[in-house]
XYZ file of C-alpha atoms in Angstrom:
508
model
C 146.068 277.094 90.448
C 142.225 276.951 90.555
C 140.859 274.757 88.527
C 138.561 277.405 87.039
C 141.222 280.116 86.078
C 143.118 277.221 83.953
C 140.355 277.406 80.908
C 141.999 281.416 80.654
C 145.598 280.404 81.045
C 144.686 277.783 78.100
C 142.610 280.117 76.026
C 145.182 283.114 76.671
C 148.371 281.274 75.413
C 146.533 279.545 72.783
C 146.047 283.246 71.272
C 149.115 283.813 71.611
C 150.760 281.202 69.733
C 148.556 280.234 67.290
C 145.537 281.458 65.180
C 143.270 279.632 62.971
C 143.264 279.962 59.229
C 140.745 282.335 57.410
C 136.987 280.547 57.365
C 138.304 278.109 60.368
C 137.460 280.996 63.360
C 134.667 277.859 64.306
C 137.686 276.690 66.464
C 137.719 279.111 68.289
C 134.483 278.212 69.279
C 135.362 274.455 69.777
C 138.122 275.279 72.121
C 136.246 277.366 74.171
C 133.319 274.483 74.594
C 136.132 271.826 75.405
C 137.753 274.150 77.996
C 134.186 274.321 80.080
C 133.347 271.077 79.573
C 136.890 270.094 81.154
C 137.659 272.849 83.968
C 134.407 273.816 84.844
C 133.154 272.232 88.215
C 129.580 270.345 87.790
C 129.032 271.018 91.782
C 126.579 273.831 93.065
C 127.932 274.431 96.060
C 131.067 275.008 94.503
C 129.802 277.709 91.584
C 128.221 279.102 94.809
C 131.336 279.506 96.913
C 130.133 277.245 99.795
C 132.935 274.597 98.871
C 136.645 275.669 97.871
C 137.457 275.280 94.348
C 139.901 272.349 94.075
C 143.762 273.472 92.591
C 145.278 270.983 89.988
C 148.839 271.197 89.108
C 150.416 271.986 85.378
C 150.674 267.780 85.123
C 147.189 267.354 86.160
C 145.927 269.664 83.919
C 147.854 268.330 80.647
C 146.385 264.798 82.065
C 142.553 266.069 81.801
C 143.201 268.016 78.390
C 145.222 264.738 77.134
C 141.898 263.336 75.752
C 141.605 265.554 73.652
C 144.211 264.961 70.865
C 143.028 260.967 71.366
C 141.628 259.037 68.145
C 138.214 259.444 67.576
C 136.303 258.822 64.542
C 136.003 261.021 61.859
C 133.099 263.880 61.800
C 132.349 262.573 57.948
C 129.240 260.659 57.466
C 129.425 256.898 56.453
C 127.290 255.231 53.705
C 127.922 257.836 50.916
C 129.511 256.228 48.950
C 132.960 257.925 48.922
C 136.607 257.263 50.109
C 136.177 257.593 54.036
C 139.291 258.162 56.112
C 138.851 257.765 59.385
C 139.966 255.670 62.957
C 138.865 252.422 63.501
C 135.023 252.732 64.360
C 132.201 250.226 64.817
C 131.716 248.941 60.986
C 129.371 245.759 61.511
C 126.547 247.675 59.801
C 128.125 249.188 57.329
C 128.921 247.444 53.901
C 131.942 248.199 52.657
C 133.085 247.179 49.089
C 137.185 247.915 49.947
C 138.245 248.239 53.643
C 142.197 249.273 53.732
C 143.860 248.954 57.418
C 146.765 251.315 57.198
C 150.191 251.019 59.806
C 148.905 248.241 62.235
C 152.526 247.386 63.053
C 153.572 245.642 66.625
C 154.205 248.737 68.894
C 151.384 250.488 67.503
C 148.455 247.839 67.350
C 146.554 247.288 69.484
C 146.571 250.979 71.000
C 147.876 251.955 74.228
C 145.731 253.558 76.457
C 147.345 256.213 79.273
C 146.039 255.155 82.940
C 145.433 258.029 85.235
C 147.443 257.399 88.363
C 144.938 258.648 90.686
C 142.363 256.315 89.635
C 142.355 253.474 92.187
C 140.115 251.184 90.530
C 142.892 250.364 88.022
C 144.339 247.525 90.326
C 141.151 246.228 90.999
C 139.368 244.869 87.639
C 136.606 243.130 87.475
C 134.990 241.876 84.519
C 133.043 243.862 82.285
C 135.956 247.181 82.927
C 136.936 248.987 79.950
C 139.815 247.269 77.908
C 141.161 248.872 75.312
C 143.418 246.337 73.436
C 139.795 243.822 73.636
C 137.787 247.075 72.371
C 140.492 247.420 69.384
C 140.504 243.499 68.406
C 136.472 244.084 68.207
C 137.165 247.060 66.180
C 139.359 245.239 63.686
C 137.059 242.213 63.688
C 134.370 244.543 62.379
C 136.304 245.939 60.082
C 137.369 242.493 58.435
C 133.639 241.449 58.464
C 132.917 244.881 56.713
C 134.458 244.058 53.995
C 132.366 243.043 50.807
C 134.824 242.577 47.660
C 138.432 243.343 48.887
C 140.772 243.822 52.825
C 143.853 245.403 52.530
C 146.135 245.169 55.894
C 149.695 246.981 55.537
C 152.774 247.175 58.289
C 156.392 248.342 58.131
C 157.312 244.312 57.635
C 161.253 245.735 57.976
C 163.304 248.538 59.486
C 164.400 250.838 56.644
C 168.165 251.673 57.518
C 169.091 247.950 58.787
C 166.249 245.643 56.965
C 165.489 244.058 60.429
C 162.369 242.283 59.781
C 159.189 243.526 62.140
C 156.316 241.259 63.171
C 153.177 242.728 62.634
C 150.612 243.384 65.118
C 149.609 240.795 67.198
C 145.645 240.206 65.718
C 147.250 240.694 62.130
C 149.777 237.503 62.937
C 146.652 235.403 64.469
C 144.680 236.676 61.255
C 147.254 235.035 59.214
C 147.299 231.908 61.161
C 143.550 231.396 60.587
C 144.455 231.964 56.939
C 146.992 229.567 56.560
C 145.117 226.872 58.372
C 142.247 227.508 56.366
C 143.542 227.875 52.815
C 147.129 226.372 52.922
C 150.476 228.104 53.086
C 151.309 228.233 49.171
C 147.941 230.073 48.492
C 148.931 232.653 51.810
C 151.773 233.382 49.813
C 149.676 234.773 47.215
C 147.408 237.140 49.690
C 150.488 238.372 51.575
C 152.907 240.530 49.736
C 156.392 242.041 50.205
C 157.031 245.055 48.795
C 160.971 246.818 48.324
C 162.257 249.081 50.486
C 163.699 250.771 47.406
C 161.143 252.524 45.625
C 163.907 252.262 42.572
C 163.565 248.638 42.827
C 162.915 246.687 39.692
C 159.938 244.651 41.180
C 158.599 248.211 41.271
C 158.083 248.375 37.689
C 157.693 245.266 36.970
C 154.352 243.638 35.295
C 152.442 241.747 37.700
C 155.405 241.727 39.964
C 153.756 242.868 43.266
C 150.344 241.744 43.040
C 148.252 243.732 40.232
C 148.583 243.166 36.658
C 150.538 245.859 35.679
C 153.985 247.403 37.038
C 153.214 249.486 40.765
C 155.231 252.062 40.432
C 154.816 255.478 38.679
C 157.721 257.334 38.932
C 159.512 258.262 36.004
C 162.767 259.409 38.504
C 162.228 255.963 39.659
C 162.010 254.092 36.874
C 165.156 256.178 35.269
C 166.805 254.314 38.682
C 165.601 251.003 38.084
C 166.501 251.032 34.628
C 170.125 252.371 35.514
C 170.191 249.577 38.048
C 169.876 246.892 35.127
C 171.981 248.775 32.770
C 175.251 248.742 34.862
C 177.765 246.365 33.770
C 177.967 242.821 34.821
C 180.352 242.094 37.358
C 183.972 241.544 36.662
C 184.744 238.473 38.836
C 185.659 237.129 42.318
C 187.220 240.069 44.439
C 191.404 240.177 44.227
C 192.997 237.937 46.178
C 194.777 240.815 48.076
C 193.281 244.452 48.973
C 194.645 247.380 46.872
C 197.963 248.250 48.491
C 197.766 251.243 50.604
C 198.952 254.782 50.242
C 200.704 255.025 52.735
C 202.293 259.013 51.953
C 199.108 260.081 53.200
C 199.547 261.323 56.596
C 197.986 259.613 59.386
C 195.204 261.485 61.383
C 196.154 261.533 65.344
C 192.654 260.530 66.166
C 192.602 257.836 63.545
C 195.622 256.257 64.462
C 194.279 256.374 68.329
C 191.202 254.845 67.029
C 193.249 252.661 65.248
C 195.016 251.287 68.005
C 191.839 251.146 70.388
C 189.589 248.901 67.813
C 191.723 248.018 64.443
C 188.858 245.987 62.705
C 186.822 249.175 62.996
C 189.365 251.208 62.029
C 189.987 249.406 59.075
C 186.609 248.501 58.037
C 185.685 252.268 57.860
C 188.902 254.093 56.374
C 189.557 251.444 53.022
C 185.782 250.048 52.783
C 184.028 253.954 53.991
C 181.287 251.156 56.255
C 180.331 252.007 59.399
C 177.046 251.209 61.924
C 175.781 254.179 62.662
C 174.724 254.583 66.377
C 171.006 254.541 67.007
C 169.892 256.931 69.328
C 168.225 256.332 72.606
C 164.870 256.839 72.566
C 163.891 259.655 75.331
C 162.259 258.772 78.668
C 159.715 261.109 79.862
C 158.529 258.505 82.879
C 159.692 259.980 86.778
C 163.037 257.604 87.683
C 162.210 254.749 90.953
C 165.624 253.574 90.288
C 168.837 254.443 88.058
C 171.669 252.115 86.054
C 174.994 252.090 86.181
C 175.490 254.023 83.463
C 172.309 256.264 84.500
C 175.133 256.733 87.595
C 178.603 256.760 85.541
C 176.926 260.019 83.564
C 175.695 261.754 86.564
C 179.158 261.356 87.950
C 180.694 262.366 84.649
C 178.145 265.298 84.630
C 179.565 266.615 88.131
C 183.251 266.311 87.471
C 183.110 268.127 84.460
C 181.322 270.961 86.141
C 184.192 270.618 88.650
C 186.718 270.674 86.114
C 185.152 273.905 84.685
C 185.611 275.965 87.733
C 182.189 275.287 89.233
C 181.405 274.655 92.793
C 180.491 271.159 94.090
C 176.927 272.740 96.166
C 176.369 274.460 92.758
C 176.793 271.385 90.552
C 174.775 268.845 92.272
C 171.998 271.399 93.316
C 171.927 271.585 89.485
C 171.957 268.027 88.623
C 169.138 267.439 91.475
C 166.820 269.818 89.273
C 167.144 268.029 86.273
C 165.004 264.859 85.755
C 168.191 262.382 85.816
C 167.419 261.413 89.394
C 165.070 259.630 91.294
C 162.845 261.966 93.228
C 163.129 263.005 97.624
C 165.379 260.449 99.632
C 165.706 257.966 96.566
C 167.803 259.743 95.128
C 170.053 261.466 97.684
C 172.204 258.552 98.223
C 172.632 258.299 94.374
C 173.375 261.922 94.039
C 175.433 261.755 97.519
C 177.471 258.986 96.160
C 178.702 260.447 92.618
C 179.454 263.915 94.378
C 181.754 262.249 96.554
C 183.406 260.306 93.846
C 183.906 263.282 91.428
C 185.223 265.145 94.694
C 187.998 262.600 95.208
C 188.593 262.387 91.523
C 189.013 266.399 90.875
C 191.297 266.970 94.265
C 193.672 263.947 93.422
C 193.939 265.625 90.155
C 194.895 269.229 91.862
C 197.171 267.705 93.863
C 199.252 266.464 90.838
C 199.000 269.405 88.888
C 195.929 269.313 87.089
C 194.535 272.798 86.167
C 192.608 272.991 82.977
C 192.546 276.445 82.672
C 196.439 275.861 81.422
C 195.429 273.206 78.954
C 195.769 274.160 75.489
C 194.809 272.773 71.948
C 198.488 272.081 70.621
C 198.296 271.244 66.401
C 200.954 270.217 64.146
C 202.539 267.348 62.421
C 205.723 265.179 62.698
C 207.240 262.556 60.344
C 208.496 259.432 61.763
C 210.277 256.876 59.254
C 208.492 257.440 55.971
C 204.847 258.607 57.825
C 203.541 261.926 58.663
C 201.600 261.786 61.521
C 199.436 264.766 62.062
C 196.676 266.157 64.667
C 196.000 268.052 67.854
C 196.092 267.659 71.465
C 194.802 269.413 74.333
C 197.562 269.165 77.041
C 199.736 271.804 79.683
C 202.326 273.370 77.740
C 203.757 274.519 81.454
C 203.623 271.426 83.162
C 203.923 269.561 80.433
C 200.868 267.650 81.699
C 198.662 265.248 79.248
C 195.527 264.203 81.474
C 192.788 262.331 81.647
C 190.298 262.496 84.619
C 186.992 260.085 84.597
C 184.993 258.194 86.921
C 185.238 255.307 83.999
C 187.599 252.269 84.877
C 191.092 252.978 83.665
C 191.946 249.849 80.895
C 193.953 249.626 78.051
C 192.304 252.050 75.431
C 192.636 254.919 77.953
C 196.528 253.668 78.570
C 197.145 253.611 74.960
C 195.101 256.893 73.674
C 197.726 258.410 76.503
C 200.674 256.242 75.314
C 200.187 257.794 71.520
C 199.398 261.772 72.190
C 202.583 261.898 74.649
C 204.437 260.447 71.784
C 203.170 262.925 69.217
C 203.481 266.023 71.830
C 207.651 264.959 72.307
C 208.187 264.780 69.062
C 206.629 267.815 67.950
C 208.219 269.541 71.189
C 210.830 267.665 72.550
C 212.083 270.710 74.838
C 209.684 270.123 77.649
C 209.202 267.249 79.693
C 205.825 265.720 78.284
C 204.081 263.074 80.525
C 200.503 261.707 80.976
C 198.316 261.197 84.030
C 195.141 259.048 84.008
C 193.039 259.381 86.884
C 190.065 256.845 87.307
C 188.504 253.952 89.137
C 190.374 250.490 89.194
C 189.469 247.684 86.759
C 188.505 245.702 89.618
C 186.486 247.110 92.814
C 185.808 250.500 94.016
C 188.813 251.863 94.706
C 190.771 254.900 92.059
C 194.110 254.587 90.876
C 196.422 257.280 89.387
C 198.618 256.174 86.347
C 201.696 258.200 85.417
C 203.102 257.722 81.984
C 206.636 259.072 80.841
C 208.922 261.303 80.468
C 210.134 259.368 77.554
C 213.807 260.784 77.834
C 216.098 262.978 80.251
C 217.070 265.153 77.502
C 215.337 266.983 74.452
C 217.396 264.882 72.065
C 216.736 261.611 73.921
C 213.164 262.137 74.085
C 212.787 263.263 70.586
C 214.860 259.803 69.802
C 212.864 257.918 71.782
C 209.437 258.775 70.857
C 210.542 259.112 67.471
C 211.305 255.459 67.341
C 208.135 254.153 69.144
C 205.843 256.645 67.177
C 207.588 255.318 63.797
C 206.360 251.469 65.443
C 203.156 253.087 65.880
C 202.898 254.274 62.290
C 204.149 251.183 60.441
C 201.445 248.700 62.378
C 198.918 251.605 61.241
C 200.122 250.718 57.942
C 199.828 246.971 58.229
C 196.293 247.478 59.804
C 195.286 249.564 56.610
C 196.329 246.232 54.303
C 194.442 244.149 56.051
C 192.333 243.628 59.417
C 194.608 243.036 62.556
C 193.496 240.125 64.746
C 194.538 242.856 67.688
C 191.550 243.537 70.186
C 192.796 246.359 72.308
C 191.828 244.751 75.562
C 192.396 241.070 74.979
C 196.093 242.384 74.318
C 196.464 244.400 77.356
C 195.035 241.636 79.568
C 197.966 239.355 77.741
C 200.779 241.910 77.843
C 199.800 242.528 81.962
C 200.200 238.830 82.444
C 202.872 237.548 80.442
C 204.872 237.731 83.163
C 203.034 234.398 84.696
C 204.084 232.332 81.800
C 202.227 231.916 78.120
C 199.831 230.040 79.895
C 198.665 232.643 82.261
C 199.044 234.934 79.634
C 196.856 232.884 77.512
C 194.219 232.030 80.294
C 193.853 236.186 80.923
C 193.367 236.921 77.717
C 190.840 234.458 76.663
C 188.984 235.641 79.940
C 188.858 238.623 78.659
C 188.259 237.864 75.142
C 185.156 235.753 76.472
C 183.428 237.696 79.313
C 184.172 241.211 78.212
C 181.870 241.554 74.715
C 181.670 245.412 74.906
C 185.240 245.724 75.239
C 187.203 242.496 74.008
């Protein structure tokens, strides 16, 4: 698009989607003057027509409107006397009597600056080119000096869900050096201090607990909470010996008991002490992909055979996943693309030629007692193949075998009539290649299979049971990698599993 036509496009949608509140129409006004300053051409010859107005695409134009919404200083005027609030601004001439630097934590101090990528100059500095983190140290440096009776510096100092401690910013630590070399480390201990992450924390309300003479806090809510905090009853002693004993009439969740069996520490930890670490989420990438993971590659290969599994063509899926932002862009990422295509397309027709159809799959619920446990849950399998499956691009290893091993036991107990069994299609645990695993029937008969699973579902529950007492030294894959070679001896039992047990620290 011309460069000239973007100020309307702007101005347009703006007035569509917003509208300033009553006495503020001066935006308006402001808006208008930053879109000519920005997309209005400064040559004659091209106002004239004699040159062709240049086009800029939708990135290009976000780039030249992205200064904009940068810091700036404040529009208020210094020297009045008043609380300013502002950015950091040259403050050598002014004479503060309180200066108060708010946030100037690690990842945020000094400020990053966005490079334009079509400025060429950037790999070619020279002294005396603009620096921003040496522009923002000068900043702060004035600010310090500006300072006539009191500076007041504050950062995070410590992650509020797991109390990891954070450095502050770089100048801030270097600040403090100077301050311990100059007036000692017992009297830095008086400048710097901590303050709870609890705002119901005692120190809170304390007297001269956090550095002024009377308590910080204000909060009556609060202060009910702190109070309640040193009303409750002292403690009763050393935990028991022994963990409560276990109910075990409750019935066992399907998925718990697979969980169970997959990671029994976790298990336990969560279901009789209700701990668990949640999962941080990954913070989003926005930057264009030069080169992917294995995992980047595991989930565009997971992303395909899914879409094959749902009755989608192969063309259709990857022309999909090539218009998504996943992949590198042109040639680079082709072969990636190529590559997990052709794996999800051996995966999904080695699964059709065994029977695999998911349109046949079916959530089947319901319940079963075994010995004095009632196991209870849902699985998604083919009643009329009596087919469990699992198809992934992941390496097939123990938790997959056993999360198989359990829900065919649980599907012929509840219906011993047909023929249950499990497939598990996947790569090998070692190279390239995919293997198929086949798991089951348990019996030739309804009666024998009902038996059968009966018995090693009942083994299932009752080491549930013992897990729920106390934590099982039983990593899932340090087991399998013993079971798979005890038939080399103990000691080449013993040698695979401590490989495993050693090298493996995702999945021990």
């Amino acid at each position: 698009m011309a460069m000239s036509k973007w100020s309307a496009v702007i101005a347009t949608s703006v007035r569509l989607l917003a509208a300033p509140a009553w006495g503020d129409e001066w935006q308006w006004d402001q808006l208008e003057r930053l879109l000519e300053e920005t997309f209005t051409t400064a040559e004659p010859d091209a106002v004239a027509g004699a040159v062709p107005e240049p086009d800029i695409s939708l990135p290009e134009a976000r780039l030249a409107i992205a200064s904009w919404v940068e810091d700036r200083p404040s529009p208020l005027h210094f020297r009045t006397g008043n609380v300013t609030v502002c950015t950091l601004a040259p403050m050598r001439s002014v004479p503060y009597r309180v200066v108060a630097l708010l946030g100037l934590d690690d990842d945020r101090f000094p400020r990053s600056s966005r490079a334009d990528g079509d400025d060429l100059l950037i790999g070619h500095e020279i002294v005396g080119d603009h620096d921003r983190d040496a522009q923002d140290r000068q900043l702060l440096l004035d600010a310090v000096m500006a300072a006539g009776d009191q500076l007041i510096v504050t950062y995070s100092g410590r992650d509020e869900l797991t109390n990891a401690e954070y450095p502050p910013a770089v100048p801030i630590a270097e600040l403090e050096d100077t301050l311990r070399d100059t007036i000692g480390a017992s009297a830095l201990e008086k400048v710097v201090t901590v303050h709870p992450l609890q705002s119901f924390s005692a120190d809170n309300f304390t007297s001269a607990a956090l550095g002024i003479p009377g308590p910080w806090g204000f909060d009556p809510m609060q202060l009910e909470g702190a109070l309640a905090m040193e009303g409750r009853a002292p403690d009763a002693g050393s935990a028991p010996a022994e963990w409560p004993v276990y109910d075990e009439s409750e019935p066992i969740p399907l998925g718990a008991l697979v969980g169970f069996l997959q990671h029994p520490a976790r298990r336990f930890i969560r279901t009789r002490l209700g701990f668990s670490i949640p999962a941080l989420g990954e913070v989003p990438d926005d930057t264009l992909p030069v080169d992917i993971d294995a995992l980047a590659k595991w989930s565009i290969t997971n992303r395909i055979l899914t879409g094959l599994t749902e009755g989608y063509e192969l063309d259709a899926v990857a022309a999909r996943e090539r218009a998504t932002d996943a992949l590198p862009p042109g040639d680079l990422g082709s072969g990636v693309l190529e590559v997990a295509s052709e794996t999800a397309a051996v995966l999904w027709a080695a699964a059709v030629v065994r029977g695999y159809d998911p349109r046949r799959h079916r959530g089947l619920t319901g319940s079963v007692t075994v010995g004095g446990s009632v196991v209870e849950g849902s699985v998604t399998a083919d009643p009329t193949e009596g087919l469990l499956a699992l198809v992934t691009p992941s390496r097939l290893k123990g938790k997959q075998r056993l999360k198989a091993f359990a829900e065919l036991l649980f599907l012929s107990v509840l219906d011993p009539e047909i023929s249950w069994k499990a497939l598990l299609l996947g790569k090998r645990e070692r190279g390239d290649g995919l293997i198929a695993v086949t798991i089951g029937p348990v019996g030739d008969s309804p009666a024998a299979r009902r038996r059968e699973a009966n018995l090693a579902l009942t083994d299932l529950a009752d080491l549930y049971n013992e897990g729920m007492q106390a934590p099982l030294p039983m990593p899932c894959e340090t087991c399998y990698a013993w079971q798979r070679a005890l038939g080399k001896g103990q000691a080449g039992a013993f040698n695979a599993a401590r490989s495993k047990w050693e090298t493996d620290r995702f999945n021990p």
